[in-house]
Amino acid sequence: MSRAVTTRRKTINTVLAWSIGILIFFPILWTILTSFKTEAQAINDPPLFLFFDWTLENYSVVQERSDYMRFLWNSVIIAGGSTLIGVMIAIPAAWSMAFVPSRRTKDILLWMLSTKMLPAVGVLYPIYLIFIELGLLDTRIGLVVVIMLINLPIIVWMLYTYFKEIPGEILEAARMDGASLREEIIYVLTPMAVPGIASTMLLNFILAWNEAFWTLNLTAAQAAPLTAFIASYSSPEGLFYAKLSAASTMAIAPILILGWFSQKQLVRGLTFGAVK
Amino acid sequence: MATQHSRSAARFMMAPAVILLLGWMLVPLVMTLWFSFRRFLPNRPDIVPGWVGFDNYVRFVTSSAFWPSVQTTLIIVGGALLITIVLGVLLAMLLDQPMWGQGVVRILVIAPFFVMPTVSALVWKNIFMDPVNGLFSHLWRAFGAEPVVWLSDAPLFSIILIVSWQWLPFATLILLTAIQSLDSEQLEASEMDGAPPLSRFFYIILPHLSRAITIVILIQTIFLLSIFAEIFVTTGGAFGTRTLTYLIFQRVLESQNVGLGSAGGVYAIILANIIAIFLMRIVGKNLDA
């Protein structure tokens, strides 16, 4: 009898959870569907759900109107570059904090996180001026540096959390066997830390990809990534729903796919391992 | 245990990150402070730059836009936090139950987190909230009601709705992870003892979640205090949706009054730090635990 109750409860849970899940996902689903409609079908009243003439026309129009590939490439370079450089700077720092902790380690970690609290808008103009001075405005390298810096605290924290979980006994054993600090790092720690480093990079790539404030304010034509590409569709004269949907789908598809693969890492990474 | 050698090596390895972040914090901060005491309008060559003391600060605080912008900021942050945490707890508890296709549902729920803010704001504004062709207006008309002009009739609600949609996945995911670590024996024991579901929730589940909730509040506050794209592409700060961030942005970049905007920036930094000190203390405590 208890089995029947369980099945019934499971059915109710399933129906309820799926309804809510679809409701939450609906805006994305609707955008993807709209991207395959003609403009007339996109604003049809009543709305057309699945039975319309599927077309790829919007995608080619969007590509013609603005060079999607260039924005995409900028996004890849900026997100990838800032993640790569950030990790290279953060690994030694997180390593030393996790394995050679001092009394100030915790303070330094909290201070690093507190730089995330610095409102970007409060320092926008100085950065703007520095960028003009250094010729970095609307360049990919400038954005790589800024986005690396805004995400650096999170990278350090995530890596610190992962490194903390590597048992110290293993290091001691290696040291007893006469391994130097360099050998210890390369042969003992690195292989154990690879999964943590990989998920840190993944999450930071996603954060950098979606970063909008700095990319909107520091780029114009040359270095603009997909966040800016999509903002160009906000002008009233560009109110073509199907094309807007196609552009949106093109902007989010790469990161949506990447994000789905990294949902587990997302939790550990963003909570610094404080929630298990 | 750490040797002198490894300690100096550690200091050396930490140096790049610490120096970079220190520079990233101090250089623009000092410049902002400097500008905030000056008359500085780059687009107005006729106005001579110079020291004005605390003029900018006084003008910023006494301008009619200041307090409403602080209020708007707090309403948006508070509203989004409230919605995402309450719904996040409920949704996490539901997703923790046995069901078919749990993995797929979880992916559906999480997806909005990966949508970039410019895209989600544009999609909501045009495809859903547009008063003529938006899906909501079709829906309203189907029921014979007059469509709502969302972004001008209920602007704050609309922005909170968009922001909550983006952040609910994050809250749910963190809270779900926390719920899954709950000792099920404890729950079963209380169920045997005849504790009603509500008191089980308030005495066992909620206290267990408190730490996860703290972290959700911390992370979301960091990001929500500075939401920009959502307002930039929806209302552009009109209809009472001008947050402090957006007000400063308008002063600095749109009206090119860098001195005044910088004073506003200093206020924003102070506000963020008041909230930060409070949050950091909680996180610091959780680090020890």
Coordinates of C-alpha atoms in Angstrom, one line a residue, chain A residues 7 9-11 13-14 16-18 20-22 24-28 30-31 43-45 47 89 92-93 95-97 100 106 108 110-119 121-127 129-130 146 148-150 152-154 157 172 175 181 206 209-210 212-214 216-217 226-227 230 233-234 239 241 244-245 248 251-252 255-256 259-260 263 266-267 270-272 274-276, chain B residues 1-2 6-7 9-10 13-14 16-18 20-22 24-25 27-29 31-32 35 40 42 91 94-95 97-101 104-119 122-128 130 133 135 138 141 165 168 170 173-174 177-178 181 211-212 215 218-219 222 228-229 232-233 245 248-249 252-253 256 258 265 268-269 272 276 279-280 284 287-288:
Chain A
T7 CA 3.9 6.3 -6.9
R9 CA 3.2 11.2 -4.8
K10 CA 5.9 10.8 -7.4
T11 CA 3.4 11.5 -10.1
N13 CA 5.8 15.8 -7.9
T14 CA 6.6 15.1 -11.5
L16 CA 4.2 19.9 -10.6
A17 CA 7.9 20.1 -11.1
W18 CA 7.7 19.7 -14.9
I20 CA 7.2 24.9 -13.1
G21 CA 10.3 23.9 -15.1
I22 CA 8.6 24.5 -18.4
I24 CA 10.7 29.0 -16.1
F25 CA 12.2 27.8 -19.3
F26 CA 9.4 29.2 -21.4
P27 CA 10.9 32.6 -22.3
I28 CA 14.0 30.8 -23.7
W30 CA 9.6 31.0 -27.0
T31 CA 12.5 33.0 -28.1
I43 CA 3.4 38.9 -33.9
N44 CA 0.3 36.8 -34.9
D45 CA -2.6 37.0 -32.5
P47 CA 0.3 33.3 -31.0
I89 CA 47.6 34.7 -11.8
P92 CA 50.0 30.5 -7.4
A93 CA 48.1 32.8 -5.1
W95 CA 48.1 27.6 -3.8
S96 CA 50.1 29.5 -1.3
M97 CA 47.0 30.6 0.6
V100 CA 51.1 27.9 3.5
K106 CA 41.6 34.9 5.7
I108 CA 43.4 38.8 2.4
L110 CA 37.9 38.6 2.4
W111 CA 39.6 41.8 1.2
M112 CA 39.8 40.3 -2.3
L113 CA 36.1 39.5 -2.3
S114 CA 35.4 43.0 -1.0
T115 CA 36.9 44.4 -4.2
K116 CA 33.8 42.8 -5.9
M117 CA 31.7 45.3 -3.9
L118 CA 33.4 48.2 -5.5
P119 CA 30.5 49.6 -7.7
V121 CA 29.9 52.8 -12.1
G122 CA 31.9 54.6 -9.3
V123 CA 35.1 54.0 -11.1
L124 CA 33.9 54.0 -14.7
Y125 CA 35.3 57.3 -15.7
P126 CA 38.8 56.8 -14.3
I127 CA 39.0 53.6 -16.2
L129 CA 40.3 58.0 -19.0
I130 CA 43.1 55.4 -18.5
V146 CA 39.3 44.6 -17.0
M148 CA 40.1 39.5 -15.7
L149 CA 40.4 41.9 -12.8
I150 CA 36.7 41.9 -11.9
L152 CA 40.0 37.6 -10.3
P153 CA 38.6 37.5 -6.7
I154 CA 36.1 34.8 -7.6
W157 CA 38.3 32.0 -4.0
E172 CA 54.0 15.7 3.5
R175 CA 58.2 16.0 0.9
L181 CA 58.6 22.6 -3.8
I206 CA 30.4 32.0 -18.4
W209 CA 30.8 36.0 -21.5
N210 CA 27.7 37.5 -19.9
A212 CA 27.6 43.6 -19.8
F213 CA 28.5 46.8 -18.0
W214 CA 32.1 47.1 -19.0
L216 CA 28.8 48.1 -23.2
N217 CA 30.8 51.1 -22.0
L226 CA 27.9 39.5 -28.2
T227 CA 26.5 41.5 -25.2
I230 CA 22.4 42.2 -28.9
Y233 CA 18.7 45.5 -31.2
S234 CA 17.2 47.6 -28.5
L239 CA 11.7 46.0 -33.5
Y241 CA 10.7 40.1 -33.2
L244 CA 15.6 39.8 -32.4
S245 CA 14.9 36.2 -31.4
S248 CA 19.2 36.4 -29.1
A251 CA 24.1 35.0 -28.5
I252 CA 23.0 32.6 -25.8
I255 CA 26.9 29.6 -23.3
L256 CA 23.7 27.8 -22.6
G259 CA 26.3 26.0 -18.8
W260 CA 24.3 22.9 -18.8
Q263 CA 25.7 23.0 -13.4
L266 CA 28.4 26.1 -10.6
V267 CA 27.2 25.3 -7.1
L270 CA 29.9 30.1 -6.7
T271 CA 29.4 29.2 -3.0
F272 CA 33.1 28.7 -2.5
A274 CA 30.5 26.6 1.7
V275 CA 27.4 24.6 0.7
K276 CA 27.7 20.9 0.1
Chain B
M1 CA 55.0 23.3 9.8
A2 CA 55.7 25.7 7.0
S6 CA 58.1 28.0 1.7
R7 CA 56.7 31.1 3.4
A9 CA 57.8 31.4 -1.7
A10 CA 54.2 31.8 -0.8
M13 CA 53.4 33.6 -5.4
M14 CA 50.6 35.7 -3.9
P16 CA 50.9 39.3 -8.5
A17 CA 47.2 38.8 -7.5
V18 CA 47.5 41.0 -4.5
L20 CA 46.9 43.7 -9.3
L21 CA 43.8 43.8 -7.2
L22 CA 45.3 46.6 -5.0
W24 CA 42.6 47.9 -9.6
M25 CA 41.0 49.1 -6.4
V27 CA 44.1 53.8 -8.8
P28 CA 40.5 54.4 -10.0
L29 CA 39.3 55.1 -6.5
M31 CA 41.0 59.3 -9.3
T32 CA 37.3 59.2 -8.5
F35 CA 37.4 64.3 -9.6
F40 CA 34.9 68.8 -14.3
P42 CA 34.9 67.5 -20.4
L91 CA 11.4 25.0 -5.7
L94 CA 10.1 20.2 -4.7
L95 CA 13.1 19.3 -6.8
Q97 CA 11.4 14.9 -4.0
P98 CA 11.4 11.7 -6.0
M99 CA 10.1 12.2 -9.6
W100 CA 10.6 11.2 -13.2
G101 CA 13.0 13.2 -15.3
V104 CA 15.8 17.4 -17.2
V105 CA 13.6 19.5 -15.0
R106 CA 16.7 20.8 -13.2
I107 CA 18.2 21.8 -16.5
L108 CA 15.0 23.7 -17.5
V109 CA 15.0 25.5 -14.2
I110 CA 18.7 26.5 -14.3
A111 CA 18.8 27.7 -17.9
P112 CA 17.9 31.4 -17.3
F113 CA 21.1 31.8 -15.3
F114 CA 23.1 31.4 -18.5
V115 CA 21.2 33.9 -20.5
M116 CA 23.1 37.2 -20.8
P117 CA 21.4 40.1 -19.1
T118 CA 21.1 42.1 -22.3
V119 CA 19.3 39.3 -24.0
L122 CA 15.4 42.6 -24.5
V123 CA 13.4 39.4 -24.8
W124 CA 11.2 40.3 -21.8
K125 CA 10.7 43.9 -22.9
N126 CA 9.7 43.2 -26.5
I127 CA 8.5 39.6 -26.9
F128 CA 6.6 39.4 -23.6
D130 CA 5.2 44.8 -25.3
N133 CA 2.4 42.6 -29.8
L135 CA 2.8 37.6 -25.6
H138 CA -2.2 38.6 -26.5
R141 CA -6.8 40.2 -24.8
W165 CA 13.7 35.2 -13.4
L168 CA 15.9 32.3 -9.3
F170 CA 21.0 30.4 -8.9
L173 CA 20.5 25.4 -7.3
I174 CA 22.4 26.5 -4.2
T177 CA 22.4 21.4 -2.9
A178 CA 22.0 22.4 0.7
S181 CA 22.8 17.3 2.4
R211 CA 23.9 29.1 5.7
A212 CA 23.0 28.5 2.1
I215 CA 25.4 32.8 0.7
L218 CA 25.7 37.7 -0.3
I219 CA 26.3 36.7 -4.0
I222 CA 26.9 41.8 -5.0
F228 CA 22.8 47.9 -15.3
A229 CA 22.0 46.1 -18.6
F232 CA 19.8 50.2 -19.9
V233 CA 17.8 48.2 -22.5
T245 CA 24.1 53.0 -10.4
I248 CA 25.6 58.0 -11.7
F249 CA 26.0 56.5 -15.2
V252 CA 29.0 60.8 -15.9
L253 CA 28.5 59.5 -19.4
Q256 CA 29.3 64.3 -19.0
V258 CA 32.3 63.9 -14.2
G265 CA 30.2 57.3 -7.3
A268 CA 27.7 54.4 -4.2
I269 CA 30.9 53.0 -2.9
A272 CA 28.1 49.2 -1.1
A276 CA 29.6 44.7 2.4
L279 CA 27.7 40.7 4.7
M280 CA 31.4 40.0 5.1
G284 CA 33.6 35.4 7.7
L287 CA 34.3 30.4 6.9
D288 CA 35.3 29.3 10.4

